[in-house]
Amino acid sequence: MGKMITKKVSWVGKVDWELRKFHGDEFSTNRGSSYNAYLIRDQKNVLIDTVWMPYDKEFVSNLKQEIDLSKIDYIIANHGEIDHSGSLPALMREIPNTPIYCTANAMKSLKGQYHQDWNFIPVKTGDTLELGSSTLTFIEAPMLHWPDTMFTYMSGDNILFSNDGFGQHFASESMFNDSVDAGELEAEAFKYYANILVPFNPMVFRKIKEILAMNLPLDMICPSHGLMWTNNPGQIVEKYLQWSSDYQENQISIIYDTMWNATRHMAEAIAEGIRNADPSITVKLFNSSKSDKTEIITEVFRSRAILMGSSTVNNGYLYSTAGILEMIRGSKFKNKKAAAFGSYGWSGEATKLISEELTKAGFTVVDEGIRTTWVPDEDVINILRQYGSDFVSKL
Ligand code: FEO
């Protein structure tokens, strides 16, 4: 059922407590998520976004309890991805002529997904829609995170409907940011940013500066996932400015995979060397075959440097190393340093190959890495500790 946000705006979305994977199996959502849709009742009534397709019947049924569907004057589609547009086919079967306001790119993505010639009204940044006592202003936000994305600003209530921007995968019955633990909320917003928005950092930074320059009064930010920023919405805007500016903390992440634990012993010895050299650095280790890949990318985003290790197998590196390298490549991280390591028995190519991939991914690879044969003995462990300490001096 809907939840009142202001006298004119109700949340009419779906809280998905069950969701544990998003974007197929790409993104872990350990706290579930929500698909936030909003109903504005003014002299004209507006629906902003819908919910993911598996919940379409439930969405339309609940919406009917909120409003006679024929009284919806306009639909706004801020973004065409199926988690927000997936209930449009079911809804449009009921109100087929209702105009859908969206960007020209969203027309393409919606037509491409649903193959329907709905009554699309393309809009651009600065276009407005009068509702009576309030006005909607559209702000295109391409590549935050699809080409079709836009924000919608509502005057009077001073709400920015930001779609994926400022979202978090966080299921909660109470929908306001001050109703949950602030640390948990920031952690989810950070993970979301690290895994969805980092590749588009320059666009995020420019868009936020553009919106701030518009000097719009801002009482709330209502994203399409998770909690609404109703208490001090500026806090998440500030965070986005930091995160989109080549963000890093004083952390080194060591990511490895290992067949018989030799490369794990290497990772642990290198970690010890880093701690010996500078105890102020946070060091975290992840076996990439056992750890959540979404969390690994989150920690890489947090890090000033990473070390990636793999045993050599069949003249290359292990399967999970390949997966993480591909995710890192797509993330387009900037201003981070790296090195590679690994154990081998006879050919030993993995370290060199990982270094090459890290370089291609935009990392500054500080040296040729370190590789050792078979299982490291105490002398080799000492060499690895020294390597870890030396690595710190190269940052
Ligand atoms: Fe939440 Fe890009 O969809």
Short mmCIF file of C-alpha atoms and ligand atoms in Angstrom, two decimals:
data_model
loop_
_atom_site.label_atom_id
_atom_site.label_comp_id
_atom_site.label_asym_id
_atom_site.label_seq_id
_atom_site.Cartn_x
_atom_site.Cartn_y
_atom_site.Cartn_z
CA MET A 1 0.00 0.00 0.00
CA GLY A 2 1.02 3.60 -0.49
CA LYS A 3 2.76 5.76 2.08
CA MET A 4 2.20 9.51 2.40
CA ILE A 5 5.39 11.52 2.01
CA THR A 6 3.84 14.99 1.79
CA LYS A 7 0.26 16.19 1.42
CA LYS A 8 0.60 15.83 -2.35
CA VAL A 9 3.10 12.99 -2.77
CA SER A 10 2.69 9.31 -1.92
CA TRP A 11 5.15 6.46 -2.29
CA VAL A 12 3.47 3.70 -4.32
CA GLY A 13 6.42 1.37 -4.90
CA LYS A 14 7.40 -2.11 -3.79
CA VAL A 15 9.74 -3.10 -0.97
CA ASP A 16 11.55 -6.26 -2.07
CA TRP A 17 12.76 -7.93 1.11
CA GLU A 18 13.68 -11.12 -0.79
CA LEU A 19 16.07 -9.66 -3.34
CA ARG A 20 19.62 -11.01 -2.93
CA LYS A 21 20.99 -10.46 -6.46
CA PHE A 22 20.45 -7.58 -8.85
CA HIS A 23 21.43 -7.00 -12.49
CA GLY A 24 21.21 -10.76 -12.98
CA ASP A 25 23.79 -12.17 -10.59
CA GLU A 26 26.12 -9.16 -10.78
CA PHE A 27 25.24 -7.23 -7.65
CA SER A 28 24.64 -8.67 -4.18
CA THR A 29 21.72 -7.08 -2.33
CA ASN A 30 22.05 -8.51 1.15
CA ARG A 31 19.54 -6.09 2.62
CA GLY A 32 17.00 -6.49 -0.19
CA SER A 33 15.91 -3.38 -2.07
CA SER A 34 12.90 -1.36 -3.09
CA TYR A 35 11.53 -0.05 -6.38
CA ASN A 36 10.20 3.37 -5.52
CA ALA A 37 7.34 4.83 -7.54
CA TYR A 38 5.60 8.04 -6.58
CA LEU A 39 2.11 9.44 -7.07
CA ILE A 40 1.61 13.21 -7.07
CA ARG A 41 -1.94 14.47 -6.55
CA ASP A 42 -2.47 18.05 -7.65
CA GLN A 43 -4.89 19.56 -10.16
CA LYS A 44 -3.16 17.10 -12.44
CA ASN A 45 -2.17 13.68 -11.13
CA VAL A 46 1.20 12.19 -12.01
CA LEU A 47 2.81 8.80 -11.57
CA ILE A 48 6.62 8.82 -11.44
CA ASP A 49 8.09 5.45 -12.46
CA THR A 50 6.73 1.97 -11.75
CA VAL A 51 8.24 -1.21 -10.25
CA TRP A 52 10.05 -4.34 -11.48
CA MET A 53 8.04 -6.58 -13.78
CA PRO A 54 7.55 -9.59 -11.40
CA TYR A 55 5.49 -7.27 -9.20
CA ASP A 56 3.44 -5.65 -11.98
CA LYS A 57 0.02 -7.09 -11.05
CA GLU A 58 0.55 -6.25 -7.39
CA PHE A 59 1.66 -2.74 -8.36
CA VAL A 60 -1.36 -2.03 -10.56
CA SER A 61 -3.74 -3.51 -8.01
CA ASN A 62 -2.28 -1.40 -5.19
CA LEU A 63 -2.29 1.69 -7.38
CA LYS A 64 -6.00 1.20 -8.03
CA GLN A 65 -6.59 1.40 -4.30
CA GLU A 66 -4.78 4.75 -4.25
CA ILE A 67 -6.40 6.37 -7.26
CA ASP A 68 -8.87 5.69 -10.05
CA LEU A 69 -6.31 4.90 -12.80
CA SER A 70 -8.27 6.98 -15.32
CA LYS A 71 -7.49 9.99 -13.13
CA ILE A 72 -3.73 9.66 -13.76
CA ASP A 73 -3.03 12.50 -16.20
CA TYR A 74 0.65 11.88 -16.83
CA ILE A 75 3.29 9.22 -16.33
CA ILE A 76 6.93 10.17 -15.91
CA ALA A 77 9.49 7.52 -16.84
CA ASN A 78 12.76 8.80 -15.38
CA HIS A 79 14.65 5.73 -16.63
CA GLY A 80 13.83 2.80 -18.88
CA GLU A 81 15.51 -0.03 -17.00
CA ILE A 82 13.11 -2.84 -16.18
CA ASP A 83 13.25 -2.41 -12.41
CA HIS A 84 11.45 0.93 -12.90
CA SER A 85 9.58 0.47 -16.16
CA GLY A 86 8.67 -3.21 -15.82
CA SER A 87 5.08 -2.57 -14.75
CA LEU A 88 4.37 -0.16 -17.60
CA PRO A 89 2.95 -2.87 -19.92
CA ALA A 90 0.43 -3.97 -17.27
CA LEU A 91 -0.43 -0.38 -16.40
CA MET A 92 -0.73 0.77 -20.01
CA ARG A 93 -3.16 -2.03 -20.76
CA GLU A 94 -5.48 -0.21 -18.32
CA ILE A 95 -4.78 3.39 -19.39
CA PRO A 96 -3.30 3.04 -22.90
CA ASN A 97 -3.48 6.68 -23.97
CA THR A 98 -1.89 8.27 -20.92
CA PRO A 99 1.10 10.36 -21.99
CA ILE A 100 4.52 9.11 -20.87
CA TYR A 101 7.05 11.91 -20.35
CA CYS A 102 10.64 10.72 -20.77
CA THR A 103 13.87 11.53 -22.58
CA ALA A 104 14.31 10.74 -26.26
CA ASN A 105 16.74 7.99 -25.22
CA ALA A 106 14.14 6.53 -22.85
CA MET A 107 11.68 6.36 -25.76
CA LYS A 108 14.25 4.21 -27.54
CA SER A 109 14.95 1.98 -24.54
CA LEU A 110 11.24 1.54 -23.69
CA LYS A 111 10.33 0.76 -27.30
CA GLY A 112 13.29 -1.63 -27.50
CA GLN A 113 12.17 -3.52 -24.44
CA TYR A 114 8.37 -3.53 -24.72
CA HIS A 115 7.76 -2.99 -28.45
CA GLN A 116 4.80 -0.70 -27.78
CA ASP A 117 4.04 2.63 -29.42
CA TRP A 118 2.77 4.35 -26.30
CA ASN A 119 1.95 8.07 -26.19
CA PHE A 120 5.51 9.23 -25.55
CA ILE A 121 6.25 12.91 -24.93
CA PRO A 122 10.02 13.46 -25.19
CA VAL A 123 11.44 16.08 -22.84
CA LYS A 124 14.77 17.83 -22.38
CA THR A 125 16.51 19.59 -19.51
CA GLY A 126 14.51 22.66 -18.48
CA ASP A 127 11.19 21.48 -19.89
CA THR A 128 8.37 21.82 -17.39
CA LEU A 129 4.99 20.34 -16.67
CA GLU A 130 2.42 22.38 -14.74
CA LEU A 131 0.37 20.40 -12.25
CA GLY A 132 -1.64 23.24 -10.67
CA SER A 133 0.00 24.30 -7.43
CA SER A 134 3.34 22.77 -8.35
CA THR A 135 5.56 22.44 -11.39
CA LEU A 136 7.74 19.57 -12.52
CA THR A 137 11.06 20.44 -14.15
CA PHE A 138 12.96 17.78 -16.06
CA ILE A 139 16.74 17.45 -15.85
CA GLU A 140 18.40 15.00 -18.21
CA ALA A 141 21.12 12.96 -16.50
CA PRO A 142 22.64 10.83 -19.24
CA MET A 143 24.90 7.99 -18.07
CA LEU A 144 23.71 8.18 -14.49
CA HIS A 145 23.73 5.34 -15.29
CA TRP A 146 22.00 4.80 -18.67
CA PRO A 147 21.83 7.22 -21.60
CA ASP A 148 18.10 7.59 -20.96
CA THR A 149 18.21 8.67 -17.32
CA MET A 150 16.65 11.90 -16.07
CA PHE A 151 15.77 13.54 -12.76
CA THR A 152 12.46 15.29 -12.11
CA TYR A 153 12.24 18.24 -9.73
CA MET A 154 8.94 19.20 -8.08
CA SER A 155 8.54 22.81 -6.97
CA GLY A 156 6.50 23.62 -3.87
CA ASP A 157 7.41 20.40 -2.08
CA ASN A 158 10.98 20.91 -3.31
CA ILE A 159 11.60 17.25 -4.10
CA LEU A 160 14.21 15.88 -6.48
CA PHE A 161 13.06 12.54 -7.88
CA SER A 162 16.51 11.27 -8.76
CA ASN A 163 15.75 7.73 -9.94
CA ASP A 164 18.89 5.55 -9.52
CA GLY A 165 21.01 8.51 -8.38
CA PHE A 166 21.41 8.67 -4.57
CA GLY A 167 19.81 5.22 -4.24
CA GLN A 168 20.72 2.23 -2.12
CA HIS A 169 19.65 -1.39 -2.14
CA PHE A 170 18.06 -1.28 1.28
CA ALA A 171 14.68 -2.76 2.16
CA SER A 172 12.91 -0.93 4.95
CA GLU A 173 9.31 -0.51 6.03
CA SER A 174 10.11 2.99 7.22
CA MET A 175 11.18 4.88 4.14
CA PHE A 176 12.96 7.98 5.52
CA ASN A 177 16.73 8.16 5.90
CA ASP A 178 16.64 9.09 9.59
CA SER A 179 14.59 6.00 10.43
CA VAL A 180 17.47 3.56 9.90
CA ASP A 181 21.04 3.29 11.16
CA ALA A 182 23.02 6.06 9.46
CA GLY A 183 26.17 3.92 9.15
CA GLU A 184 24.32 1.04 7.54
CA LEU A 185 22.59 3.41 5.13
CA GLU A 186 25.84 5.09 4.11
CA ALA A 187 27.50 1.69 3.64
CA GLU A 188 24.74 0.62 1.25
CA ALA A 189 24.81 3.96 -0.61
CA PHE A 190 28.60 3.60 -0.93
CA LYS A 191 28.39 0.02 -2.22
CA TYR A 192 25.72 1.11 -4.71
CA TYR A 193 27.87 4.02 -5.90
CA ALA A 194 31.00 1.85 -6.15
CA ASN A 195 29.30 -0.79 -8.28
CA ILE A 196 26.94 1.26 -10.45
CA LEU A 197 28.12 4.84 -10.76
CA VAL A 198 31.94 4.81 -10.51
CA PRO A 199 32.47 4.34 -14.28
CA PHE A 200 30.52 7.55 -14.81
CA ASN A 201 32.29 9.68 -12.17
CA PRO A 202 32.93 12.70 -14.43
CA MET A 203 29.26 12.82 -15.48
CA VAL A 204 28.11 12.48 -11.87
CA PHE A 205 30.36 15.33 -10.75
CA ARG A 206 29.28 17.63 -13.61
CA LYS A 207 25.58 16.86 -13.14
CA ILE A 208 25.66 17.61 -9.42
CA LYS A 209 27.48 20.88 -10.03
CA GLU A 210 24.89 21.74 -12.70
CA ILE A 211 22.00 21.03 -10.32
CA LEU A 212 23.62 22.96 -7.47
CA ALA A 213 24.08 25.92 -9.84
CA MET A 214 20.30 25.89 -10.48
CA ASN A 215 19.86 26.93 -6.82
CA LEU A 216 16.74 24.83 -6.42
CA PRO A 217 15.39 24.67 -2.89
CA LEU A 218 15.78 21.05 -1.85
CA ASP A 219 13.74 19.53 0.98
CA MET A 220 13.96 15.89 -0.09
CA ILE A 221 15.69 13.58 -2.52
CA CYS A 222 13.49 10.66 -3.48
CA PRO A 223 15.49 7.99 -5.34
CA SER A 224 14.07 4.92 -7.00
CA HIS A 225 15.79 2.45 -4.64
CA GLY A 226 15.92 2.39 -0.87
CA LEU A 227 15.44 5.16 1.63
CA MET A 228 14.35 8.70 0.80
CA TRP A 229 16.70 11.46 1.90
CA THR A 230 14.29 13.62 3.89
CA ASN A 231 16.53 14.65 6.79
CA ASN A 232 19.43 16.78 5.52
CA PRO A 233 19.30 15.63 1.88
CA GLY A 234 22.43 17.66 1.21
CA GLN A 235 24.49 15.00 3.02
CA ILE A 236 24.20 12.51 0.18
CA VAL A 237 24.89 15.23 -2.40
CA GLU A 238 28.12 16.05 -0.52
CA LYS A 239 29.05 12.36 -0.46
CA TYR A 240 28.46 12.05 -4.21
CA LEU A 241 30.75 15.02 -4.82
CA GLN A 242 33.47 13.27 -2.78
CA TRP A 243 32.93 9.85 -4.31
CA SER A 244 32.94 11.17 -7.86
CA SER A 245 36.30 12.93 -7.29
CA ASP A 246 38.69 9.94 -7.54
CA TYR A 247 37.76 8.93 -4.02
CA GLN A 248 40.09 6.83 -1.89
CA GLU A 249 40.83 6.03 1.74
CA ASN A 250 44.10 4.98 3.36
CA GLN A 251 43.49 1.34 2.51
CA ILE A 252 45.24 -1.39 0.55
CA SER A 253 43.19 -4.38 -0.58
CA ILE A 254 44.89 -7.66 -1.37
CA ILE A 255 42.78 -9.81 -3.68
CA TYR A 256 43.97 -13.30 -4.48
CA ASP A 257 42.95 -16.77 -5.53
CA THR A 258 44.93 -19.83 -4.60
CA MET A 259 44.91 -23.53 -5.48
CA TRP A 260 46.86 -25.08 -2.57
CA ASN A 261 47.29 -22.03 -0.31
CA ALA A 262 50.78 -20.97 -1.43
CA THR A 263 49.43 -17.73 -2.94
CA ARG A 264 47.36 -17.20 0.22
CA HIS A 265 50.53 -17.47 2.32
CA MET A 266 52.10 -14.90 -0.02
CA ALA A 267 49.13 -12.55 0.46
CA GLU A 268 49.32 -12.84 4.23
CA ALA A 269 53.09 -12.21 4.31
CA ILE A 270 52.75 -9.15 2.04
CA ALA A 271 49.95 -7.85 4.32
CA GLU A 272 52.26 -8.24 7.33
CA GLY A 273 54.96 -6.26 5.55
CA ILE A 274 52.51 -3.44 4.77
CA ARG A 275 51.43 -3.28 8.40
CA ASN A 276 55.06 -3.27 9.56
CA ALA A 277 55.84 -0.37 7.25
CA ASP A 278 52.80 1.75 8.11
CA PRO A 279 50.32 0.62 10.76
CA SER A 280 47.99 3.48 9.84
CA ILE A 281 47.10 1.76 6.56
CA THR A 282 44.00 -0.42 6.64
CA VAL A 283 44.84 -3.74 4.97
CA LYS A 284 42.08 -6.11 3.85
CA LEU A 285 42.44 -9.52 2.21
CA PHE A 286 39.91 -11.18 -0.06
CA ASN A 287 40.02 -14.60 -1.64
CA SER A 288 38.20 -13.73 -4.86
CA SER A 289 36.83 -17.26 -5.26
CA LYS A 290 35.17 -17.12 -1.84
CA SER A 291 34.28 -13.44 -1.39
CA ASP A 292 31.30 -11.48 -2.66
CA LYS A 293 32.45 -9.81 -5.87
CA THR A 294 30.26 -6.75 -5.24
CA GLU A 295 32.00 -6.26 -1.88
CA ILE A 296 35.42 -6.69 -3.52
CA ILE A 297 34.67 -3.92 -6.02
CA THR A 298 33.41 -1.75 -3.16
CA GLU A 299 36.71 -2.27 -1.32
CA VAL A 300 38.78 -1.61 -4.45
CA PHE A 301 36.90 1.69 -4.81
CA ARG A 302 37.79 2.51 -1.19
CA SER A 303 41.49 1.64 -1.65
CA ARG A 304 44.44 3.78 -2.66
CA ALA A 305 46.20 0.66 -3.93
CA ILE A 306 45.57 -3.02 -4.54
CA LEU A 307 47.63 -6.16 -4.87
CA MET A 308 46.23 -8.96 -7.01
CA GLY A 309 47.52 -12.49 -6.79
CA SER A 310 46.86 -15.80 -8.45
CA SER A 311 48.50 -19.17 -8.80
CA THR A 312 49.58 -19.93 -12.35
CA VAL A 313 47.44 -22.56 -14.04
CA ASN A 314 47.68 -23.59 -17.69
CA ASN A 315 49.98 -20.61 -18.39
CA GLY A 316 47.44 -18.10 -17.00
CA TYR A 317 45.59 -17.04 -13.88
CA LEU A 318 42.63 -18.52 -12.07
CA TYR A 319 38.97 -18.14 -13.03
CA SER A 320 37.95 -15.81 -10.19
CA THR A 321 40.96 -13.56 -10.87
CA ALA A 322 39.79 -13.20 -14.46
CA GLY A 323 36.31 -12.19 -13.28
CA ILE A 324 37.54 -9.55 -10.85
CA LEU A 325 39.98 -8.16 -13.44
CA GLU A 326 37.08 -7.76 -15.86
CA MET A 327 34.96 -5.98 -13.26
CA ILE A 328 37.89 -3.70 -12.41
CA ARG A 329 38.43 -2.91 -16.08
CA GLY A 330 34.81 -1.86 -16.49
CA SER A 331 34.88 0.29 -13.36
CA LYS A 332 37.40 2.71 -14.91
CA PHE A 333 39.01 3.43 -11.54
CA LYS A 334 41.39 6.40 -11.51
CA ASN A 335 44.35 7.40 -9.35
CA LYS A 336 45.03 3.97 -7.86
CA LYS A 337 48.27 1.99 -7.66
CA ALA A 338 48.71 -1.74 -7.96
CA ALA A 339 51.01 -4.73 -8.19
CA ALA A 340 50.64 -8.47 -8.80
CA PHE A 341 51.91 -11.62 -7.16
CA GLY A 342 51.50 -15.37 -7.28
CA SER A 343 52.94 -18.79 -6.68
CA TYR A 344 53.81 -21.22 -9.46
CA GLY A 345 55.44 -24.59 -10.05
CA TRP A 346 57.07 -24.32 -13.49
CA SER A 347 55.87 -21.69 -16.00
CA GLY A 348 54.68 -18.76 -13.75
CA GLU A 349 52.92 -16.43 -16.21
CA ALA A 350 50.10 -15.25 -13.90
CA THR A 351 51.95 -12.38 -12.22
CA LYS A 352 53.02 -10.78 -15.50
CA LEU A 353 49.58 -11.25 -17.07
CA ILE A 354 47.79 -9.71 -14.06
CA SER A 355 50.18 -6.73 -14.16
CA GLU A 356 49.34 -6.21 -17.84
CA GLU A 357 45.59 -6.33 -17.17
CA LEU A 358 45.87 -3.91 -14.24
CA THR A 359 47.80 -1.49 -16.45
CA LYS A 360 45.12 -1.76 -19.14
CA ALA A 361 42.49 -1.10 -16.47
CA GLY A 362 44.12 2.25 -15.67
CA PHE A 363 46.06 1.38 -12.52
CA THR A 364 49.63 2.58 -12.02
CA VAL A 365 51.50 -0.70 -11.63
CA VAL A 366 54.42 0.19 -9.38
CA ASP A 367 56.75 -2.73 -10.14
CA GLU A 368 56.97 -6.08 -11.93
CA GLY A 369 55.29 -7.83 -8.99
CA ILE A 370 56.58 -10.82 -7.08
CA ARG A 371 56.29 -14.51 -7.84
CA THR A 372 57.62 -17.48 -5.94
CA THR A 373 57.90 -21.18 -6.71
CA TRP A 374 56.01 -23.92 -4.91
CA VAL A 375 55.27 -23.24 -1.24
CA PRO A 376 57.12 -20.29 0.34
CA ASP A 377 59.48 -21.29 3.17
CA GLU A 378 60.43 -18.94 6.00
CA ASP A 379 63.17 -17.25 3.94
CA VAL A 380 60.72 -16.55 1.14
CA ILE A 381 58.09 -15.36 3.63
CA ASN A 382 60.62 -12.81 4.87
CA ILE A 383 61.24 -11.67 1.28
CA LEU A 384 57.47 -11.28 0.83
CA ARG A 385 57.19 -9.26 4.05
CA GLN A 386 59.93 -7.00 2.74
CA TYR A 387 58.10 -6.74 -0.59
CA GLY A 388 54.97 -5.58 1.26
CA SER A 389 56.96 -2.93 3.14
CA ASP A 390 58.65 -1.76 -0.06
CA PHE A 391 55.26 -1.57 -1.80
CA VAL A 392 54.16 1.06 0.73
CA SER A 393 57.19 3.19 -0.11
CA LYS A 394 56.12 3.18 -3.79
CA LEU A 395 52.66 4.66 -3.13
FE1 FEO B 1 17.40 0.91 -10.85
FE2 FEO B 1 19.13 1.53 -13.65
O1 FEO B 1 17.75 0.86 -12.65
#
